[in-house]
Coordinates of C-alpha atoms in Angstrom, one line a residue:
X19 CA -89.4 8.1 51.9
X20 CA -88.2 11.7 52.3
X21 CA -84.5 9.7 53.5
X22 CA -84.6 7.7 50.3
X23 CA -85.1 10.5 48.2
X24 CA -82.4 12.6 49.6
X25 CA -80.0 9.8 49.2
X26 CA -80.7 9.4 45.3
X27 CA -78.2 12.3 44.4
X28 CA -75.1 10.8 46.3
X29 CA -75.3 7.5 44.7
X30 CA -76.2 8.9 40.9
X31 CA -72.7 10.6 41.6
X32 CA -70.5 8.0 42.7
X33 CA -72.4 5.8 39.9
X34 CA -71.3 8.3 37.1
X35 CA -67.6 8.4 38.5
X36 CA -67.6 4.8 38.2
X37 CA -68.7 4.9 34.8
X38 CA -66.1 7.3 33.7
X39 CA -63.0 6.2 35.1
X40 CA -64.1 2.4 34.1
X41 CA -64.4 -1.3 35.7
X42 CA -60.8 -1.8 36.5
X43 CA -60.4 1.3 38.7
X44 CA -60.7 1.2 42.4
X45 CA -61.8 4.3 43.6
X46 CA -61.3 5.3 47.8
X47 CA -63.5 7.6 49.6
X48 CA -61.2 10.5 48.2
X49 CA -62.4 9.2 44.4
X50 CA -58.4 9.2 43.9
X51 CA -56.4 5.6 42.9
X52 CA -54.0 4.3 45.0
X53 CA -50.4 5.8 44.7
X54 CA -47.7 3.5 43.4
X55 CA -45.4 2.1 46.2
X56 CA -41.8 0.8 45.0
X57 CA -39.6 0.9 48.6
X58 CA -36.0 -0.1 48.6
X59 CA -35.1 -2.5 52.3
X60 CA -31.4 -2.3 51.8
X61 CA -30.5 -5.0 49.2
X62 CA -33.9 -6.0 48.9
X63 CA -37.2 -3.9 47.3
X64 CA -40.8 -4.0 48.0
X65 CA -43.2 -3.2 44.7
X66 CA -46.5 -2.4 45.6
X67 CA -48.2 -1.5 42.0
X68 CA -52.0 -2.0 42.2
X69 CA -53.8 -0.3 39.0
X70 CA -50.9 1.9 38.7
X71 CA -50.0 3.6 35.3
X72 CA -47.8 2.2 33.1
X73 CA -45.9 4.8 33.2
X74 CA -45.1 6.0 36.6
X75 CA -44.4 2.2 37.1
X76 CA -41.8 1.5 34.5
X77 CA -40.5 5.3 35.7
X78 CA -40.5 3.8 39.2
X79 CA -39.1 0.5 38.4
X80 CA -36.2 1.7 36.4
X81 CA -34.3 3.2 38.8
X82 CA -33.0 -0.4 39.5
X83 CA -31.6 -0.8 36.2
X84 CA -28.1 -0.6 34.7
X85 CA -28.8 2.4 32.1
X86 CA -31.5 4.9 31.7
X87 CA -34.9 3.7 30.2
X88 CA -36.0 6.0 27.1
X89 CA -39.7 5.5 26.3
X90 CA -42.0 8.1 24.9
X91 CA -45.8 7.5 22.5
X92 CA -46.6 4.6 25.2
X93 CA -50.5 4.7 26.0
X94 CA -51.9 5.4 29.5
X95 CA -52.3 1.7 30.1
X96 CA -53.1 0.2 33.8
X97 CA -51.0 -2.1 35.6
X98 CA -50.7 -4.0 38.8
X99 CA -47.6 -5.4 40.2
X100 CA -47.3 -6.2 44.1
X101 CA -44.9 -8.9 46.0
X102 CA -46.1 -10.4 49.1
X103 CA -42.7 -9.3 50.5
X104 CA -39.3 -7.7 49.4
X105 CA -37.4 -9.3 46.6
X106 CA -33.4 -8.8 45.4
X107 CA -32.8 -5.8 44.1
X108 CA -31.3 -7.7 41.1
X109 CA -34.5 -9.4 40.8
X110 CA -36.2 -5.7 39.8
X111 CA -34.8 -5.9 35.9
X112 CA -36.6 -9.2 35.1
X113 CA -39.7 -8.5 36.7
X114 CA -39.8 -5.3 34.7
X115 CA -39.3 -7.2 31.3
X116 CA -41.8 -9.7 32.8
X117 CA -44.2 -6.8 33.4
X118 CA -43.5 -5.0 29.9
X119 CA -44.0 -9.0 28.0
X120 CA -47.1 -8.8 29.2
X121 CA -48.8 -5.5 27.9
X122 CA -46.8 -6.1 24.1
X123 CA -43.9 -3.7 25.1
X124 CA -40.0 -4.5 25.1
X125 CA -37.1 -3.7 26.4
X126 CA -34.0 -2.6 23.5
X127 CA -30.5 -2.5 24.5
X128 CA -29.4 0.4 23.1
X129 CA -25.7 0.0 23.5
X130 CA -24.0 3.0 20.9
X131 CA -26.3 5.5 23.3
X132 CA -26.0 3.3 26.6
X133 CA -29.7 3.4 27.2
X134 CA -32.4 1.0 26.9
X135 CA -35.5 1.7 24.7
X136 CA -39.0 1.2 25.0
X137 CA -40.8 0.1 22.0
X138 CA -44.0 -2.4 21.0
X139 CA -42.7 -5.3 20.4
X140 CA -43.8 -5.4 16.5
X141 CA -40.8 -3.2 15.7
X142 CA -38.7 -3.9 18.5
X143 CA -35.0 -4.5 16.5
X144 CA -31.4 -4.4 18.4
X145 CA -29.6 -0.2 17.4
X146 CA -27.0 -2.6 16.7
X147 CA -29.0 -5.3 14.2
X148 CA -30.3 -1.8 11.7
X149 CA -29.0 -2.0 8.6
X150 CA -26.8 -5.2 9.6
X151 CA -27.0 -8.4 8.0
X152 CA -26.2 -10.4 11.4
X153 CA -26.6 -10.2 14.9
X154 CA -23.8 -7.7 16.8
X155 CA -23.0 -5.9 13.6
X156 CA -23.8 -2.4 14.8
X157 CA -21.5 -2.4 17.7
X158 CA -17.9 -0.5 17.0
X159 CA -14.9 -2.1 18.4
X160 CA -11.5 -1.3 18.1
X161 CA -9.4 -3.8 15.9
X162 CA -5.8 -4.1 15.0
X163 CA -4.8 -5.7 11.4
X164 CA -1.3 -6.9 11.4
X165 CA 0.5 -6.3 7.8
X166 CA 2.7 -8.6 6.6
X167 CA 4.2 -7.6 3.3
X168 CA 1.7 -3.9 2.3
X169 CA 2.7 -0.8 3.8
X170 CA -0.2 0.6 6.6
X171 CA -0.2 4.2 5.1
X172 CA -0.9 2.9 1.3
X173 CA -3.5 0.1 2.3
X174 CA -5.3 2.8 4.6
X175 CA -5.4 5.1 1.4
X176 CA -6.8 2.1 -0.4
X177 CA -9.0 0.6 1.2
X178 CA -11.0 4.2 1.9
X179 CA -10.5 4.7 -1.7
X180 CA -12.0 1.4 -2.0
X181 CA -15.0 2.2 -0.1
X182 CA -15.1 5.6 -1.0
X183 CA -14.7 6.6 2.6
X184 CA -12.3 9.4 3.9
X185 CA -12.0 7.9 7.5
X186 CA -8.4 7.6 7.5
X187 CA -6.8 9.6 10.3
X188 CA -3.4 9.7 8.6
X189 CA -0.3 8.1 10.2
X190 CA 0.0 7.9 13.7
X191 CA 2.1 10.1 15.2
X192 CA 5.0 9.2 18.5
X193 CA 2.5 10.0 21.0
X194 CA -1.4 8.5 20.1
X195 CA -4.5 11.3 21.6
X196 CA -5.9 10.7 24.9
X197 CA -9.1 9.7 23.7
X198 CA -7.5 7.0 21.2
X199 CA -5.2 5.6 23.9
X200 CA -8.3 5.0 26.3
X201 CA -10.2 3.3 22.8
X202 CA -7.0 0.6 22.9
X203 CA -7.4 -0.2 26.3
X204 CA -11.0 -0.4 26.8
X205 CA -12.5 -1.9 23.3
X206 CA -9.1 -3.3 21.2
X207 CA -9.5 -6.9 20.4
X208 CA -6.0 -9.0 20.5
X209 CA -4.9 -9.8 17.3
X210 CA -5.4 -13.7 17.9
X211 CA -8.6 -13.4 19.3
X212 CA -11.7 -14.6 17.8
X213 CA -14.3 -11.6 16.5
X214 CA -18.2 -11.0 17.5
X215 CA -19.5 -14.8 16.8
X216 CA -20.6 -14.3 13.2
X217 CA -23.1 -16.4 10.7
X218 CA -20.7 -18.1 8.6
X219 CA -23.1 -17.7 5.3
X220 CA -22.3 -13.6 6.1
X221 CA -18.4 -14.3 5.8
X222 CA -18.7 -16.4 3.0
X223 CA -21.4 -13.8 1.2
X224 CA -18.5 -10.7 1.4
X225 CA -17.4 -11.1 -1.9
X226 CA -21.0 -11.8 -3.6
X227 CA -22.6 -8.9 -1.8
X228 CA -22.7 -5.3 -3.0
X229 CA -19.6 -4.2 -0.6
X230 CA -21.0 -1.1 0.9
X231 CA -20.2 -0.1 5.0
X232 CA -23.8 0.2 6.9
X233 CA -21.8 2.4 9.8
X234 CA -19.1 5.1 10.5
X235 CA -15.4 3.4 9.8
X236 CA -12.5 4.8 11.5
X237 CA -9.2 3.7 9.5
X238 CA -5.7 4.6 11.0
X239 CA -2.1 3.4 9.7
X240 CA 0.3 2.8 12.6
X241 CA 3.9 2.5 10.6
X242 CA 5.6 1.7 13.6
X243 CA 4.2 -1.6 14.0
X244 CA 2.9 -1.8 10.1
X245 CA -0.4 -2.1 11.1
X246 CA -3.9 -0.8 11.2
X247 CA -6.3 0.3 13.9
X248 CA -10.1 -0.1 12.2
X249 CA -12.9 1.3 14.5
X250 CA -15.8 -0.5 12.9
X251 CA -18.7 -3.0 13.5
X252 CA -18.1 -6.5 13.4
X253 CA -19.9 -6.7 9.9
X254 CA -17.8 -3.8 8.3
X255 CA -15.2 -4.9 10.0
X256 CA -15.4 -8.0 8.2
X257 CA -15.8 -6.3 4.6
X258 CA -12.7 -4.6 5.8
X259 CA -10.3 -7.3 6.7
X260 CA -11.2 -8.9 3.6
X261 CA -9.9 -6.3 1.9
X262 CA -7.3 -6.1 3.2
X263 CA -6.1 -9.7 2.9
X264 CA -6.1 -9.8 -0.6
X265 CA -3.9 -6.0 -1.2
X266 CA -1.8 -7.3 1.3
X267 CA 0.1 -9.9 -0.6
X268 CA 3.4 -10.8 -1.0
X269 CA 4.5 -8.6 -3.7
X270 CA 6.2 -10.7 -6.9
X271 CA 10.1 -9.5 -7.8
X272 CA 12.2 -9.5 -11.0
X273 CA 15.8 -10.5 -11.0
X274 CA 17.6 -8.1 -13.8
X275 CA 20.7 -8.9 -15.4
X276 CA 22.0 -5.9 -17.0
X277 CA 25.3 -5.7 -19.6
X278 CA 26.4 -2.6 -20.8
X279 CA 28.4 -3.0 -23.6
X280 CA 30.6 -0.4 -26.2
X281 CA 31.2 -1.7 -29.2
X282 CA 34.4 -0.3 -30.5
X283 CA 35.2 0.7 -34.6
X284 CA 38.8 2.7 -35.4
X285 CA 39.6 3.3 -39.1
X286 CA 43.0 5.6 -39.7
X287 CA 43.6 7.0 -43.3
X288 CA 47.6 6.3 -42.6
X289 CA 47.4 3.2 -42.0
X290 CA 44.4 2.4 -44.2
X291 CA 43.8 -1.0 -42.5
X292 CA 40.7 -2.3 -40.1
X293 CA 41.2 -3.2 -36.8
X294 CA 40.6 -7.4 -37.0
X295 CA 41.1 -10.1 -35.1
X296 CA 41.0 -14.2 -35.9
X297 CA 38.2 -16.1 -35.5
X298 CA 37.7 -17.7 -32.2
X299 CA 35.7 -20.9 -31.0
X300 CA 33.3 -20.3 -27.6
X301 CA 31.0 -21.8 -26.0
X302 CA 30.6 -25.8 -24.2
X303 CA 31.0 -27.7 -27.4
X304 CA 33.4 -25.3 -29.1
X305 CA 30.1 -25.0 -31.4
X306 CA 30.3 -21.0 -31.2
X307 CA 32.1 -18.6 -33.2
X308 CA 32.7 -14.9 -33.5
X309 CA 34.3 -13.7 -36.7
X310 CA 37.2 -11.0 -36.5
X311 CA 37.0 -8.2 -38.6
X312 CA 34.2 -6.0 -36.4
X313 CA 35.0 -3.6 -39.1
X314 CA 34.2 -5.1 -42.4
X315 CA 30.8 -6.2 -40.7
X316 CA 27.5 -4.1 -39.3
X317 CA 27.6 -3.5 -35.6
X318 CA 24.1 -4.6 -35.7
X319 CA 25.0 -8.4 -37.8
X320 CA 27.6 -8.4 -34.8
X321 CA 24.6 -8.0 -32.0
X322 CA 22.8 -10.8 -34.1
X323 CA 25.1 -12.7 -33.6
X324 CA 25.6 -12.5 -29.7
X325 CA 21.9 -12.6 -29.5
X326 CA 21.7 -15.8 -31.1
X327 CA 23.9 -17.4 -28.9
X328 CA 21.9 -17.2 -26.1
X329 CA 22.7 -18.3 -22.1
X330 CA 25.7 -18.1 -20.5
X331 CA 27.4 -18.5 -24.5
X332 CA 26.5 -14.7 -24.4
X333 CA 28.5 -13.0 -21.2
X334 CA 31.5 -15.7 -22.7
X335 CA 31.5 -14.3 -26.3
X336 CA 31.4 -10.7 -25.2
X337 CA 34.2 -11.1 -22.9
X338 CA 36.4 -12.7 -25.8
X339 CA 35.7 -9.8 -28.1
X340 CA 36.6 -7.4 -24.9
X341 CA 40.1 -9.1 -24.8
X342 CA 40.6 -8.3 -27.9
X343 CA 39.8 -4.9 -27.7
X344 CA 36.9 -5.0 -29.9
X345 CA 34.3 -4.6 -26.8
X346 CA 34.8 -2.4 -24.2
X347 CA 32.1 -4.1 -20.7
X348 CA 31.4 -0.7 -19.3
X349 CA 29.1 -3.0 -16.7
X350 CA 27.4 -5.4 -16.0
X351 CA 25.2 -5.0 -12.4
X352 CA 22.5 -7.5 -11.6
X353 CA 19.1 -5.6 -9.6
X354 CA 16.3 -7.1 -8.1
X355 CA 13.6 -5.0 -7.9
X356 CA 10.2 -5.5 -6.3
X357 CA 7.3 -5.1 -8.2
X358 CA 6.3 -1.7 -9.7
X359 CA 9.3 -0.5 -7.6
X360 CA 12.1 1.6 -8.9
X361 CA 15.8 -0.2 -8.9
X362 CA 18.6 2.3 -9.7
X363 CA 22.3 1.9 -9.6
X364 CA 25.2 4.5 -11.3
X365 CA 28.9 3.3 -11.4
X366 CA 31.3 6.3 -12.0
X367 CA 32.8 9.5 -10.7
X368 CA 32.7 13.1 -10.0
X369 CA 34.9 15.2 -11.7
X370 CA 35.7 18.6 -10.7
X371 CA 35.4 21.5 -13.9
X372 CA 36.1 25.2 -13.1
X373 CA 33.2 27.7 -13.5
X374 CA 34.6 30.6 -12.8
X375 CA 38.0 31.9 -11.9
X376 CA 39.2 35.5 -11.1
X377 CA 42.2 36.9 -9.4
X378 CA 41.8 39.1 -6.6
X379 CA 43.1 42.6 -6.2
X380 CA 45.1 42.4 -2.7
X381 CA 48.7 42.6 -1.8
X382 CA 48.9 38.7 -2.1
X383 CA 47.9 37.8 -5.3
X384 CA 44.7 35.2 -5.1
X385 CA 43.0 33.3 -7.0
X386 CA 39.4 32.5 -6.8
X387 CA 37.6 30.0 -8.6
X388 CA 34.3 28.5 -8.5
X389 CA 34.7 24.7 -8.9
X390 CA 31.5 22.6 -10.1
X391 CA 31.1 18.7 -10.2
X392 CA 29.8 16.9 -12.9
X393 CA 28.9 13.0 -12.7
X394 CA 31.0 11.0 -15.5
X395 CA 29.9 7.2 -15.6
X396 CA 26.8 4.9 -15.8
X397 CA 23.2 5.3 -14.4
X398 CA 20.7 3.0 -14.9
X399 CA 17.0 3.0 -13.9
X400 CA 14.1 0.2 -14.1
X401 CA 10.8 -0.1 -13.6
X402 CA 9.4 -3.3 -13.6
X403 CA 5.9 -4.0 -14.1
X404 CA 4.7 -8.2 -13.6
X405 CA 1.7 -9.7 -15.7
X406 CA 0.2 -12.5 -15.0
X407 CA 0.9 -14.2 -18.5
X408 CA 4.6 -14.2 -17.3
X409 CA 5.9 -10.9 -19.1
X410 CA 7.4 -8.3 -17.4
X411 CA 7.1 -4.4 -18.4
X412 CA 10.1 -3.0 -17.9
X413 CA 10.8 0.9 -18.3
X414 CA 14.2 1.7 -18.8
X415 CA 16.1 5.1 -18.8
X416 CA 19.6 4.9 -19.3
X417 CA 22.8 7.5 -19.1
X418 CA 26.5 7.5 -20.0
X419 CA 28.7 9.9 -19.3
X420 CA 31.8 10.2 -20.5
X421 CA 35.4 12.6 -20.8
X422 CA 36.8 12.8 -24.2
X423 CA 40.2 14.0 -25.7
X424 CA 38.9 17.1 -26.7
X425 CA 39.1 20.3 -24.3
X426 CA 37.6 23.6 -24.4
X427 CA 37.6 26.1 -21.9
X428 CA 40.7 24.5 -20.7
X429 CA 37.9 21.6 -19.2
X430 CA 37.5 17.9 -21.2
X431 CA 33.9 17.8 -23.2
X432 CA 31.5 15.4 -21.7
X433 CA 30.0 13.0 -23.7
X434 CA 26.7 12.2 -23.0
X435 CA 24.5 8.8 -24.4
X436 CA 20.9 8.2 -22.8
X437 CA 17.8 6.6 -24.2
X438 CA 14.6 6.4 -22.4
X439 CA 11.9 3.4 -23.5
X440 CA 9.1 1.4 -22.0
X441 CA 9.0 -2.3 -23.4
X442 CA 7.5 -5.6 -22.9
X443 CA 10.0 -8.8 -22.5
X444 CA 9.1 -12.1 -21.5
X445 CA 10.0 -14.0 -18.6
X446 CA 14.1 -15.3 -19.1
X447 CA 14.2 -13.6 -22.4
X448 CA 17.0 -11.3 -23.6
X449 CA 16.7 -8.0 -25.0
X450 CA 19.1 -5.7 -26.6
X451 CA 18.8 -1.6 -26.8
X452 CA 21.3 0.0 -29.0
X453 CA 22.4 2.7 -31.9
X454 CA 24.2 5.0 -29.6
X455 CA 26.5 6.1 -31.7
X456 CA 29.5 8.5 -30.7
X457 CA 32.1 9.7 -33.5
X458 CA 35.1 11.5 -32.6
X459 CA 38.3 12.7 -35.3
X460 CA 41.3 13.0 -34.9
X461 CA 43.8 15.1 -37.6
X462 CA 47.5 15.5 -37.1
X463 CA 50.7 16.5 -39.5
X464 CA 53.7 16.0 -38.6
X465 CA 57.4 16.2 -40.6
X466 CA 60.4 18.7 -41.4
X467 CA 59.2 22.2 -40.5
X468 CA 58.8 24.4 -43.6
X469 CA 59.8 21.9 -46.0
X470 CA 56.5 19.2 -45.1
X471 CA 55.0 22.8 -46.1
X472 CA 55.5 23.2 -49.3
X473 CA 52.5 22.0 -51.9
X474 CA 52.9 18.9 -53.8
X475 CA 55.7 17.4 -52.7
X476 CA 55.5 18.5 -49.0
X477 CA 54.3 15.0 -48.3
X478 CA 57.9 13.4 -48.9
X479 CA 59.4 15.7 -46.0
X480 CA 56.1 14.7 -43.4
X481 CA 53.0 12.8 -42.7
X482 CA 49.7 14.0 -42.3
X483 CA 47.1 11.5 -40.7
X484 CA 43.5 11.0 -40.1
X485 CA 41.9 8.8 -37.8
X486 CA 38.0 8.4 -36.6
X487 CA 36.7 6.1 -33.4
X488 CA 33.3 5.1 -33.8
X489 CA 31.7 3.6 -30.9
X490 CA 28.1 2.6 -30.7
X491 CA 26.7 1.3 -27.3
X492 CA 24.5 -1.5 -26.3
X493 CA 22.7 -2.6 -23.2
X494 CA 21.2 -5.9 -22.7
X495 CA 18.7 -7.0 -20.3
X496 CA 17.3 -9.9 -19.1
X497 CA 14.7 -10.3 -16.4
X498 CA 13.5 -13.3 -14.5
X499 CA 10.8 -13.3 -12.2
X500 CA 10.8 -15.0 -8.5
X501 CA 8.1 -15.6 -7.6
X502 CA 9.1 -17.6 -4.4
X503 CA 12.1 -18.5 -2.3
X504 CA 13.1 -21.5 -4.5
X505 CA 13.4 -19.3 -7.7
X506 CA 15.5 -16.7 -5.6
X507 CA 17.8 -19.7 -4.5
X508 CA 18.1 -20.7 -8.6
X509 CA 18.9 -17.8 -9.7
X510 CA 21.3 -16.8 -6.8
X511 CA 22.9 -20.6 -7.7
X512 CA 23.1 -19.8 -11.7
X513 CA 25.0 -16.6 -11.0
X514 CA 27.3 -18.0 -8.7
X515 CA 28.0 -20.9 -11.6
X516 CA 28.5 -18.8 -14.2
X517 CA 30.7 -16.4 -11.9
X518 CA 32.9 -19.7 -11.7
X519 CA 32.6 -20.7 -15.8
X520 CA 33.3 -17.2 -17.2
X521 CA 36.6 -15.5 -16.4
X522 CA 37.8 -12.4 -17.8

């Protein structure tokens, strides 16, 4: 009795421990679990995880895998794990998923950070699936866009203006940074190659969705190769390129034929007759007449007229009126311009005009003199702007320069004409600018010297004479749009025709 009663204190202890630690613990004399075993045997590993804590055993366990594990909030849960002998080393990875399946935990690939993460499986989503509409959207990859017609640096600035993201690097420069050349090698996708597989309702739902990048975009313009280089996941990647497809377009162009004409008007007191000239027949039924007499008739009945000739009636009739002196063609270029691009051409000279002049006080006698040249001819500038309802915006700013008789300063007078306009003209119509209007006199007497001088009847011993040139100057345009190669071809054919039909 006195043994059994001094027995009683040993077991109430060991019963208590029991009770504490709970059912599924196995307790050694020590009152200590047994230590988790994971030995590596070469290319082979023993796991020997009897009632071991979660954690040490995924800590143990994940030494064998490709990337750090990141866990942290897991509960002290109890595992047991133990092969009968070693397994492959490349076994390890799936019986630690296996493992984690079982107690509602999994494992996230975490591939922006290169770990993997630990998480319940209630909230476990792929870093790269947040915020994404489809699978593999998170991941950034290097790709290269291929411009055809747009230029890189302006559809960069676009297309972050677009997004209102300022992620453009600028231009790249001869020699790329380290870290972008090791970017190319290691993550650029080939232009032909096929992206991140991709739903196809996602592609097709671009346009209908609310366009708005989930992740960091990277947008740099390489103008050596007209292309882009777009650091982006595969689903901003996608909003991106299809941007991009529809600013880079072929751009339309306009085809501008362009007559400059002066229309000439001489009246002399002396002679007290017009300038005139007999009516003569044009066009391809003889059907088309221009009356003499530019004189007795408004410069602006004469432009009605050559305006409602129309076609290749118009560059025929203007170059009969030049024969005859009536017209002078100061030119007639044709431009094609691109779209909302700037065409310019000038036709004339320099001509040199003294500034300043002073003689030198050295033995030699020298003369010094500043010369300064000033342009004397045509310029001609267009801006032509394409709507879609086939008229073309064209802003026009034009300047003549001209010498004249008159001199002062020992140095000719320049004449200058411009006009400045924006207007709207349809597609193969003709339009006329005009009312520059230059007036110059001329007075001279000549006769017997003292007797042409006396009053009254000085006019029977000379002759005295008056004579004003009025010219007024008109330019014509007429653009046509191309819109493709066949229209370029037609218009290239029509001017070569009418280069053949019209002679000067």
């Amino acid at each position: 009795m006195t043994d059994r009663i001094t027995r009683m204190p040993c077991i109430t202890a060991i019963a208590t421990a029991f009770l504490c630690l709970g059912p599924g613990v196995r307790v050694s004399a020590a009152q200590q679990p047994e230590a988790a075993s994971v030995v590596s045997h070469g290319d082979s590993v023993s796991i020997r995880l009897v009632d071991a804590d979660m954690r040490a055993a995924v800590h143990a366990l994940s030494r064998y895998m490709d990337r750090p594990v990141v866990f942290s909030g897991v509960a002290g849960a109890r595992i047991t794990l133990e092969t009968q002998q070693p397994v492959p080393r490349s076994d390890v990875p799936r019986m630690l998923r296996s493992l984690l399946d079982s107690q509602g935990m999994e494992l996230v690939d975490d591939s922006t950070g290169g770990i993997y993460r630990l998480v319940p499986k209630a909230t476990a989503v792929p870093a790269q699936q947040q915020g994404s509409a489809f699978p593999g959207s998170g991941h950034q990859t290097l790709y290269v866009i291929h411009l055809r017609h747009a230029k890189a640096a302006e559809v960069a600035a676009t297309v972050n203006a677009l997004y209102g993201r300022a992620g453009a690097l600028g231009e790249l420069g001869a020699r790329p940074t380290a870290s972008l050349a090791r970017s190319l090698e290691q993550q650029q996708v080939p232009p032909h190659a096929v992206p991140p597989p991709v739903p196809p309702n996602a592609v097709a739902s671009v346009a209908g969705q609310a366009a708005a990048l989930a992740g960091e975009v990277t947008i740099v313009p390489d103008p050596r190769i007209n292309s882009l280089l777009v650091r982006a996941s595969a689903r901003d990647f996608a909003l991106v390129e299809a941007a991009v497809r529809e600013i880079d377009v072929r751009p339309l162009q306009v085809l501008i034929e362009v007559l400059i004409a002066e229309v000439r008007r001489d009246r002399s007191f002396d002679l007290g007759i017009d300038v005139s000239a007999p009516s003569t027949a044009l066009g391809k039924h003889g059907n088309t007449t221009i009356e003499g007499k530019l004189t007795t008739v408004s410069l602006g009945d004469f432009v009605a007229r050559v305006m409602g000739i129309g076609g290749l009636d118009i560059d025929a009739t203007l170059r009969a009126a030049a024969s005859r002196g009536d017209v002078h063609i100061l030119s007639r270029p044709v431009l094609l311009a691109a779209n909302n691009e700037r065409a310019e051409i000038n036709v004339g000279s320099q001509r040199p005009f003294v500034q300043v002049a002073r003689v030198l006080p050295t033995d030699n006698t020298a003369r010094d003199q500043v010369v300064q040249y000033k342009d004397v001819g045509t310029k001609l500038q267009i801006v032509p702007t394409i709507s879609a309802d086939g008229y073309v915006m064209l802003q026009v700013a034009q300047e003549v320069n001209a010498a004249t008789t008159e001199q002062q300063f020992n140095a000719p007078v320049i004449s200058t004409r411009s006009v400045e306009t924006r207007l709207l003209v349809r597609d193969g119509q003709t339009i006329v600018l005009g009312g520059l209007i230059d007036q110059q006199r001329e007075v001279s007497q000549s006769g017997i010297p003292v007797l042409s001088s006396i009053p009254v009847i000085g006019g029977l011993f000379g002759r005295a004479s008056r004579r004003r040139n009025e010219t007024e100057l008109f330019l014509f345009l007429t653009p046509r749009v191309l819109r493709a190669d066949d229209d370029v071809d037609a218009a290239t054919g029509a001017l070569q025709s009418r280069s053949r039909t019209v002679k000067p």
